[in-house]
Coordinates of C-alpha atoms in Angstrom, one line a residue:
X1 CA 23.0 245.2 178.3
X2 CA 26.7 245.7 177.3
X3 CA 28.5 242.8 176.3
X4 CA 31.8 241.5 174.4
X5 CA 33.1 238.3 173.8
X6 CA 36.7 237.4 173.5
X7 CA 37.6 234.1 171.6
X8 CA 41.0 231.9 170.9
X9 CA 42.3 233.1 173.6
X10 CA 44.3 230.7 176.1
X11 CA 43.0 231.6 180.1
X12 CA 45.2 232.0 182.6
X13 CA 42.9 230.4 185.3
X14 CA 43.3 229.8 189.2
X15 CA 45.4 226.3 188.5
X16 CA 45.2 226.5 184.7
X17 CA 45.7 227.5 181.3
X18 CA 43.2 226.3 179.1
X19 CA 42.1 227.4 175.7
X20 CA 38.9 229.0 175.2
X21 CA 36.4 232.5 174.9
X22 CA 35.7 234.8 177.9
X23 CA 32.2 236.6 177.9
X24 CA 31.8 240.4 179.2
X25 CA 28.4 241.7 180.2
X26 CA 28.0 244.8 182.0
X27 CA 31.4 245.4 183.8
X28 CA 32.1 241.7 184.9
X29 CA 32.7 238.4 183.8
X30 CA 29.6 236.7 182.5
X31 CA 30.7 232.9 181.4
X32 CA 34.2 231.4 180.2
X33 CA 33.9 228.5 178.1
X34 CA 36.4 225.8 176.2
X35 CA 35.2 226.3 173.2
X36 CA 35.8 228.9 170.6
X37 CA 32.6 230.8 170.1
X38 CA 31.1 231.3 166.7
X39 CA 29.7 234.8 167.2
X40 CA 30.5 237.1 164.1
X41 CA 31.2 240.0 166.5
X42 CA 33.8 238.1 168.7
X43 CA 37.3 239.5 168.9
X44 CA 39.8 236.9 168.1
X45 CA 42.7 237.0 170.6
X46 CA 44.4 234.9 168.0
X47 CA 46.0 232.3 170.6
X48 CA 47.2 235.1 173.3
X49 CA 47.0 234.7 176.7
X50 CA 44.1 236.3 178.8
X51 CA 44.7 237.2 182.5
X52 CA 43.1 239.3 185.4
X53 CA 44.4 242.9 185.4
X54 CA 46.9 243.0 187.5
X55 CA 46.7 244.6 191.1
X56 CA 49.4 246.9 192.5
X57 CA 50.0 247.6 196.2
X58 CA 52.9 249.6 196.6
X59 CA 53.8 252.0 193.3
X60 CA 55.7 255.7 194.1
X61 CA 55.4 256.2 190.4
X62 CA 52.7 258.8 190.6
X63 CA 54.9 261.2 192.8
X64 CA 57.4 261.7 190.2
X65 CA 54.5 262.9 187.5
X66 CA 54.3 265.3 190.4
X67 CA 57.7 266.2 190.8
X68 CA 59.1 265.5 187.4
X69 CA 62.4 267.3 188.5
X70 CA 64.1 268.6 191.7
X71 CA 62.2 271.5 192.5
X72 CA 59.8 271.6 189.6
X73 CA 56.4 271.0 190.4
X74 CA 54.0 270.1 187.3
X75 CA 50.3 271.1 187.5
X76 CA 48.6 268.6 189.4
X77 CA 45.7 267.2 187.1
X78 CA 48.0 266.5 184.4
X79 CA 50.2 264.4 186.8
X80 CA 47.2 262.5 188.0
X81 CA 46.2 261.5 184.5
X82 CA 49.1 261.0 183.2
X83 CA 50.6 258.7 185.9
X84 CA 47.0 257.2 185.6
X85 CA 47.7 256.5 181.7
X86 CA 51.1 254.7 182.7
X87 CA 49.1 252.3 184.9
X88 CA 47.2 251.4 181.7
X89 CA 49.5 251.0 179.9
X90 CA 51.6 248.6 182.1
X91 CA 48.7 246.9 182.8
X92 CA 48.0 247.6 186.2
X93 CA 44.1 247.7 186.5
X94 CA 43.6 248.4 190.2
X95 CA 46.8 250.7 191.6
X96 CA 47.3 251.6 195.2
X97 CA 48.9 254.8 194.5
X98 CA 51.6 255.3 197.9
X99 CA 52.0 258.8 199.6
X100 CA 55.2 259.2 201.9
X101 CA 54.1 260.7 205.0
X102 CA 57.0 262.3 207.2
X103 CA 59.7 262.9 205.0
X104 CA 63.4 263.6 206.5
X105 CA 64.3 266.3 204.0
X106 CA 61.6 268.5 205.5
X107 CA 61.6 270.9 202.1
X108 CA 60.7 268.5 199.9
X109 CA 58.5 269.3 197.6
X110 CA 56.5 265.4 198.5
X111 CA 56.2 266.8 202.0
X112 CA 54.3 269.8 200.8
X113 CA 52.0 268.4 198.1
X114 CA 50.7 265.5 200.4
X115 CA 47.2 266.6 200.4
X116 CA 47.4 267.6 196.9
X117 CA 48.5 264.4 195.6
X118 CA 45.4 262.6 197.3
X119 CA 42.7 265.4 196.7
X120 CA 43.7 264.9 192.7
X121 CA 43.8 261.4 192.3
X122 CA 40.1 261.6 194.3
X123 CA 38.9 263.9 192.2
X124 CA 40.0 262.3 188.6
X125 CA 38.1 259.3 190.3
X126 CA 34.8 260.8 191.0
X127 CA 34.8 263.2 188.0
X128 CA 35.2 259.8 185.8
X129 CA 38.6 260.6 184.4
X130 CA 40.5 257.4 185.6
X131 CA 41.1 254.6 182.9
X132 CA 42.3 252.3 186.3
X133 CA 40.8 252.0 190.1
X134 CA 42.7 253.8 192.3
X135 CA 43.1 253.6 195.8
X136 CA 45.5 254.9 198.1
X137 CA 48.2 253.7 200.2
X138 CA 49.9 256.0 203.4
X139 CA 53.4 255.2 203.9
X140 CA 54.1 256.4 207.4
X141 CA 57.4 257.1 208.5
X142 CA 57.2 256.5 211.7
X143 CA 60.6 257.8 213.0
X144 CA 59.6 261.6 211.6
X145 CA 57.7 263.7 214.1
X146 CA 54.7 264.9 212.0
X147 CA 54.0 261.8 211.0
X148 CA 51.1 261.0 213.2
X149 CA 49.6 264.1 213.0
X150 CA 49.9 264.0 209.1
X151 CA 47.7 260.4 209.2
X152 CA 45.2 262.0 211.3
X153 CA 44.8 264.0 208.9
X154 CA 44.9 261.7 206.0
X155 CA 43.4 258.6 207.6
X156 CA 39.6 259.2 206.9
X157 CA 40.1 259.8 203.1
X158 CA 37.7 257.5 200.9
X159 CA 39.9 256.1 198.5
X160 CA 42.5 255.0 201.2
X161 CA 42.6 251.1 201.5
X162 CA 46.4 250.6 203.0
X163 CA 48.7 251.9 205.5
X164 CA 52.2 250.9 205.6
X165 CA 54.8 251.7 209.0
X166 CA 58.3 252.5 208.0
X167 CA 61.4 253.4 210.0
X168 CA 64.4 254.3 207.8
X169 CA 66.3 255.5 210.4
X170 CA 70.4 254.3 210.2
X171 CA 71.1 250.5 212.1
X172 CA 68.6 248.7 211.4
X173 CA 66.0 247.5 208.4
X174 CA 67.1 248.7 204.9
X175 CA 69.9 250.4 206.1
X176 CA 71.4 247.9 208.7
X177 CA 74.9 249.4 207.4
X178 CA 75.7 252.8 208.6
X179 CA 78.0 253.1 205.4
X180 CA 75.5 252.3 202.9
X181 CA 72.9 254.8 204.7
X182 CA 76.1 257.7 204.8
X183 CA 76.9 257.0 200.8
X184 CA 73.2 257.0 199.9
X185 CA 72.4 260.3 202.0
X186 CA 75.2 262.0 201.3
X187 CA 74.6 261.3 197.7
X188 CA 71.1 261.9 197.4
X189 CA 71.2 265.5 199.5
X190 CA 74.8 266.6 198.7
X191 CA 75.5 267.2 202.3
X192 CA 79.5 267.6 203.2
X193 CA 80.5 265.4 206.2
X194 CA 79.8 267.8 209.2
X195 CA 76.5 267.7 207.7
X196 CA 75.8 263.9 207.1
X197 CA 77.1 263.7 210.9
X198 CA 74.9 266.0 212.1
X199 CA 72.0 264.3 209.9
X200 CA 72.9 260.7 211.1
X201 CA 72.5 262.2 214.8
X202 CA 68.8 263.6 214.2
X203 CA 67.6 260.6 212.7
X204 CA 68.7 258.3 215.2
X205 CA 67.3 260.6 217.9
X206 CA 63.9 260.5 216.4
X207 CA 63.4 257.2 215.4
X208 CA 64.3 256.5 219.6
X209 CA 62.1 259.4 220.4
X210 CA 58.7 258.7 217.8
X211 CA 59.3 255.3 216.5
X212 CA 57.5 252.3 218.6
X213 CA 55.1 254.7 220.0
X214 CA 53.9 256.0 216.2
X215 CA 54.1 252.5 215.0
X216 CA 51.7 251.9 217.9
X217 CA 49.1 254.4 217.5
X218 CA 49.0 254.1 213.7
X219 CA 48.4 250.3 214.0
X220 CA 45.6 251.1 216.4
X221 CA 44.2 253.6 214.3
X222 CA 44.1 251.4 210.9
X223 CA 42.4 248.3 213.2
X224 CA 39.5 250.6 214.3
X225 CA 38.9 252.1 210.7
X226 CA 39.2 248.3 208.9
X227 CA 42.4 249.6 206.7
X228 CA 44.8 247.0 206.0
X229 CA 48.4 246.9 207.4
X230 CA 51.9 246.9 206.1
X231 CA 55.4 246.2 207.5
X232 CA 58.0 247.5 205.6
X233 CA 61.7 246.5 205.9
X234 CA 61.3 243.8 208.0
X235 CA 64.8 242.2 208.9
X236 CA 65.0 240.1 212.3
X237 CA 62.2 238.0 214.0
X238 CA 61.7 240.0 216.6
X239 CA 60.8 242.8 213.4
X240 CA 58.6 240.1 211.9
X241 CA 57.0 239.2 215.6
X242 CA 55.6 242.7 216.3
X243 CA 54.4 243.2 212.7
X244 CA 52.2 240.3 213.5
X245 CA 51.2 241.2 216.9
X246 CA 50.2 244.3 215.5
X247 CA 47.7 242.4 212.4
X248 CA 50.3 243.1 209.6
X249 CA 48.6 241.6 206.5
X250 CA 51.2 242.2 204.3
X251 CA 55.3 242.4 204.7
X252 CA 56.9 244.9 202.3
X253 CA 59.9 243.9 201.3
X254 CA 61.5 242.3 204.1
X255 CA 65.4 242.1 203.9
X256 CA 66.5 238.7 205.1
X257 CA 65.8 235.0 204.6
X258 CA 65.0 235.0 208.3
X259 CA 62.1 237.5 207.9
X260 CA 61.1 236.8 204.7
X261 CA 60.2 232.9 205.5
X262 CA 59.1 233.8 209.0
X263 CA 56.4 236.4 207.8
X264 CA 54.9 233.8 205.4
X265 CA 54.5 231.4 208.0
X266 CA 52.6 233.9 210.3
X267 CA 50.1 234.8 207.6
X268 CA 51.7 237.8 206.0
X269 CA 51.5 238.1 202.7
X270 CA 55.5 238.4 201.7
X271 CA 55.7 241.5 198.8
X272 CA 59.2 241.8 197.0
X273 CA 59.6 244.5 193.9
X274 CA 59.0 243.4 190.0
X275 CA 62.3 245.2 189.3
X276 CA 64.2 242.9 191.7
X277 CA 62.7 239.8 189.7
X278 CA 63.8 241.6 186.5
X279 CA 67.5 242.9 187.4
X280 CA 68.6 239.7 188.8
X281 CA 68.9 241.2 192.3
X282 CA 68.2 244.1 195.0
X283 CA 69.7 247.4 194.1
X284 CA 69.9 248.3 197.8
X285 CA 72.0 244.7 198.5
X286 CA 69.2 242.5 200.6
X287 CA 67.8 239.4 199.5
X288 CA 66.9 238.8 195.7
X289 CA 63.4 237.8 195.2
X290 CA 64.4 234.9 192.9
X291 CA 65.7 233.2 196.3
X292 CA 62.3 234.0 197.7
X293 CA 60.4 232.1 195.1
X294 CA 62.7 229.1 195.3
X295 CA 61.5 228.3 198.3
X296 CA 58.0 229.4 197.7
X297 CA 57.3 232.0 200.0
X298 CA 57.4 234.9 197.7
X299 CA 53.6 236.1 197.5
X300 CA 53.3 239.4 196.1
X301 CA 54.9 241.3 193.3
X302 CA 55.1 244.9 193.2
X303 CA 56.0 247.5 190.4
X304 CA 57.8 249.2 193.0
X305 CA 59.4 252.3 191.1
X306 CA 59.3 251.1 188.0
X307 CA 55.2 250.1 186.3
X308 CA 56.4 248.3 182.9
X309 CA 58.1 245.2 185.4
X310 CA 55.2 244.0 187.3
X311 CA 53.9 242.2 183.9
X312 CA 57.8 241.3 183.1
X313 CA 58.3 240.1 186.2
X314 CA 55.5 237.7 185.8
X315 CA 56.8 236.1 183.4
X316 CA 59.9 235.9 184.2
X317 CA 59.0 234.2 187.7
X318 CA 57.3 231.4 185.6
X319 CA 60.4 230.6 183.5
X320 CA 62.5 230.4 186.5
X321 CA 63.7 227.4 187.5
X322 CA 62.0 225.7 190.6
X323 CA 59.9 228.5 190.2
X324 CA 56.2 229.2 189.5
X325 CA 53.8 227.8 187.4
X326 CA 52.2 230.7 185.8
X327 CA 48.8 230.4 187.2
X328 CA 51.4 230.5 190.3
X329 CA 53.2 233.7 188.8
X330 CA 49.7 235.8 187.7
X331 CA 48.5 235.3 191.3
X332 CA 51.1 237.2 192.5
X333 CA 50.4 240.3 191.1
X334 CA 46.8 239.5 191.3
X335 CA 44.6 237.4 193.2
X336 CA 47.2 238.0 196.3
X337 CA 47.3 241.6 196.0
X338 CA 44.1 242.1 196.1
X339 CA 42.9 239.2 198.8
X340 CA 45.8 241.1 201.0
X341 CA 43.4 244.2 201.0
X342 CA 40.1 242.6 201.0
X343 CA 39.4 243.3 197.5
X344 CA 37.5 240.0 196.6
X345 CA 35.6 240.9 193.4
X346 CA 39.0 241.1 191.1
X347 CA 42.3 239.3 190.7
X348 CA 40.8 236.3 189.3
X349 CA 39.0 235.1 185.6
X350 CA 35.9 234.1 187.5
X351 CA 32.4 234.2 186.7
X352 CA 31.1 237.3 188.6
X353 CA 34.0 238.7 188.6
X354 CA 35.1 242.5 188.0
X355 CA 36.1 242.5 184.6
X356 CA 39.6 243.8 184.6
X357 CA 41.5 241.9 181.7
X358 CA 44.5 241.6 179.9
X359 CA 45.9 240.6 176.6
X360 CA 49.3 239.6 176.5
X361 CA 51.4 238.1 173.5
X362 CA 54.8 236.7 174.0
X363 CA 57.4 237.7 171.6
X364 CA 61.1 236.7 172.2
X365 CA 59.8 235.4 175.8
X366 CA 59.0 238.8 176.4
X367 CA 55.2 240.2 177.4
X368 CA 54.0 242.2 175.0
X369 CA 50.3 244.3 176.7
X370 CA 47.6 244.2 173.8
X371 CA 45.1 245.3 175.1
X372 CA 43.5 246.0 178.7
X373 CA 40.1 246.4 180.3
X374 CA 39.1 247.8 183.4
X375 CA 35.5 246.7 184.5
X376 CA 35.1 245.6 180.9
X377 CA 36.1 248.7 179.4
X378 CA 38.7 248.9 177.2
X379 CA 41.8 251.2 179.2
X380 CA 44.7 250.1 176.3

């Protein structure tokens, strides 16, 4: 019987911090107590804090280990463990790892290593490779035409836990301004102004051709194999009322007030990106998520594109003011996450519990990752 005992460490609990010494025995939490324990072989956490490993939904950080470059494809198990090493190291203990399905730049080199991308991370899994859990999450663009055809193919994969509907498509969601989607596009694919016209025309036309009746199927599709559900972009009410018609159980990111307060009334669990908590504000324009937590309906925090702010943002949502407690703040990118996915053996310091842990030290107000654990083995 495996076990390690961590002592003088202060417990970030459901409602609570409270001083005291956390037991592992065999992969979960055995007891926690107040009290310090006296056993000579008890690592001394010296007054840190100790929370839950945190639980990411929504991360396209392992795409770029696959594409460190335009055009430059790196060898795939490398990738894999090296984006798996990041999500040590930035705490994350339990990563959904999202895979774009139906990109509009139909030579990208994301739209041709789909299935290798989720065949690797499987196979670092089962061959015992991965410090973290990982899991994967489909992002379906639901305006492309492949796109069903692609989660058909996708959608019976064992690590797969969440699927996520997305319409990028000019007018509407993220890119409600026609301006801001011609600067980004033209920008991002170099295309001259005949081109971006031509571009804008295409995309419009499929999102009207494919767009509610993917979003449709998909839905249906995730409901009959139990995976959970994600909105993505949600601006208006009328976004946020078919997102819960179809059983959405989490909202990605939505873009207004309106949506954001709306989809937290209906039971969706409202997600906004770590990197918006820690630059002050949306890079794309919509709502900052500082706003969100004001008014308490900011749920779940997500790394987004960036790993290293989740834990930041944490923090930094229980120093705001009117903000979180931190008991408040760790849920966020823990015990909500993974409720929102039916994952209800992690997220929390309980007794019985997974033991994924962290040990975090302030310094300058800033968190500082000492050490992590993933079902009680040390990952950092």
């Amino acid at each position: 019987m495996s076990e390690q005992i961590l002592t003088h460490a202060r417990l970030v609990l459901d409602d609570e911090v409270i001083p005291g010494s956390l037991v592992i025995r065999d992969g979960k939490i055995a007891d926690i107590d107040t009290a310090p324990s006296r056993r000579p072989a008890a690592i001394d956490c010296d007054g840190d804090y100790l929370l839950p490993g945190l639980v990411e939904l929504h991360t396209d950080n392992m795409e770029k280990y696959f594409q460190p470059r335009p055009k430059v494809a790196w060898p795939s198990r490398q990738a894999a463990l090296a984006h798996d090493a990041q999500m040590a190291a930035s705490g994350i203990t339990t990563v959904f790892d999202a895979v774009s399905i139906g990109d509009v730049n139909k030579d990208s080199m994301r739209h041709l290593a789909l299935h290798e991308m989720c065949a690797t991370i499987g196979d670092i899994v089962v061959d015992g490779l991965a410090r973290v859990d990982h899991r994967l999450h489909l992002r379906c663009e639901v305006s492309q035409p492949e796109t069903l055809q692609r989660f058909q193919e996708l959608a019976d994969l064992p690590l797969l836990g969440l699927v996520s509907l997305m319409d990028h498509a000019p007018g509407q969601r993220q890119f409600a301004s026609y301006d801001a989607y011609r600067i980004y596009y033209q920008g991002k694919y170099g295309l001259n102004d005949a081109e971006l016209e031509a571009f804008v025309t295409e995309q419009l036309a499929n999102s009207a051709r494919y767009s509610a009746e993917y979003r449709q199927a998909i839905a249906g599709e995730c409901h009959k194999r139990g995976l959970a559900l994600a909105s993505h972009d949600d601006a208006t009410l009328e976004h946020v009322a078919e997102s819960h018609e179809y059983g959405t159980r989490v909202a990605e990111f939505p873009t207004t007030h309106a949506a954001a307060e709306a989809s937290h009334r209906a039971g969706m669990a409202v997600m906004m990106g770590a990197p918006n908590v820690v630059r002050g504000g949306s890079h794309s324009g919509n709502i900052a998520a500082a706003a969100l937590v004001e008014h308490g309906v900011l749920d779940i925090l997500s790394s987004d594109y960036y790993p290293a702010a989740l834990l930041d943002a944490v923090f930094r949502v229980a120093r705001m003011k009117d903000g979180y407690t931190l008991p408040q703040a760790v849920a966020t990118a823990s015990r909500r996450p993974a409720e929102a996915v039916g994952l209800n053996d992690r997220g929390r310091l309980a007794a019985g519990l997974r033991a994924d842990l962290l040990r975090v030290r302030l310094i300058d107000d800033h968190p500082m990752l000492q050490r992590a654990w993933s079902c009680g083995q040390q990952v950092h």
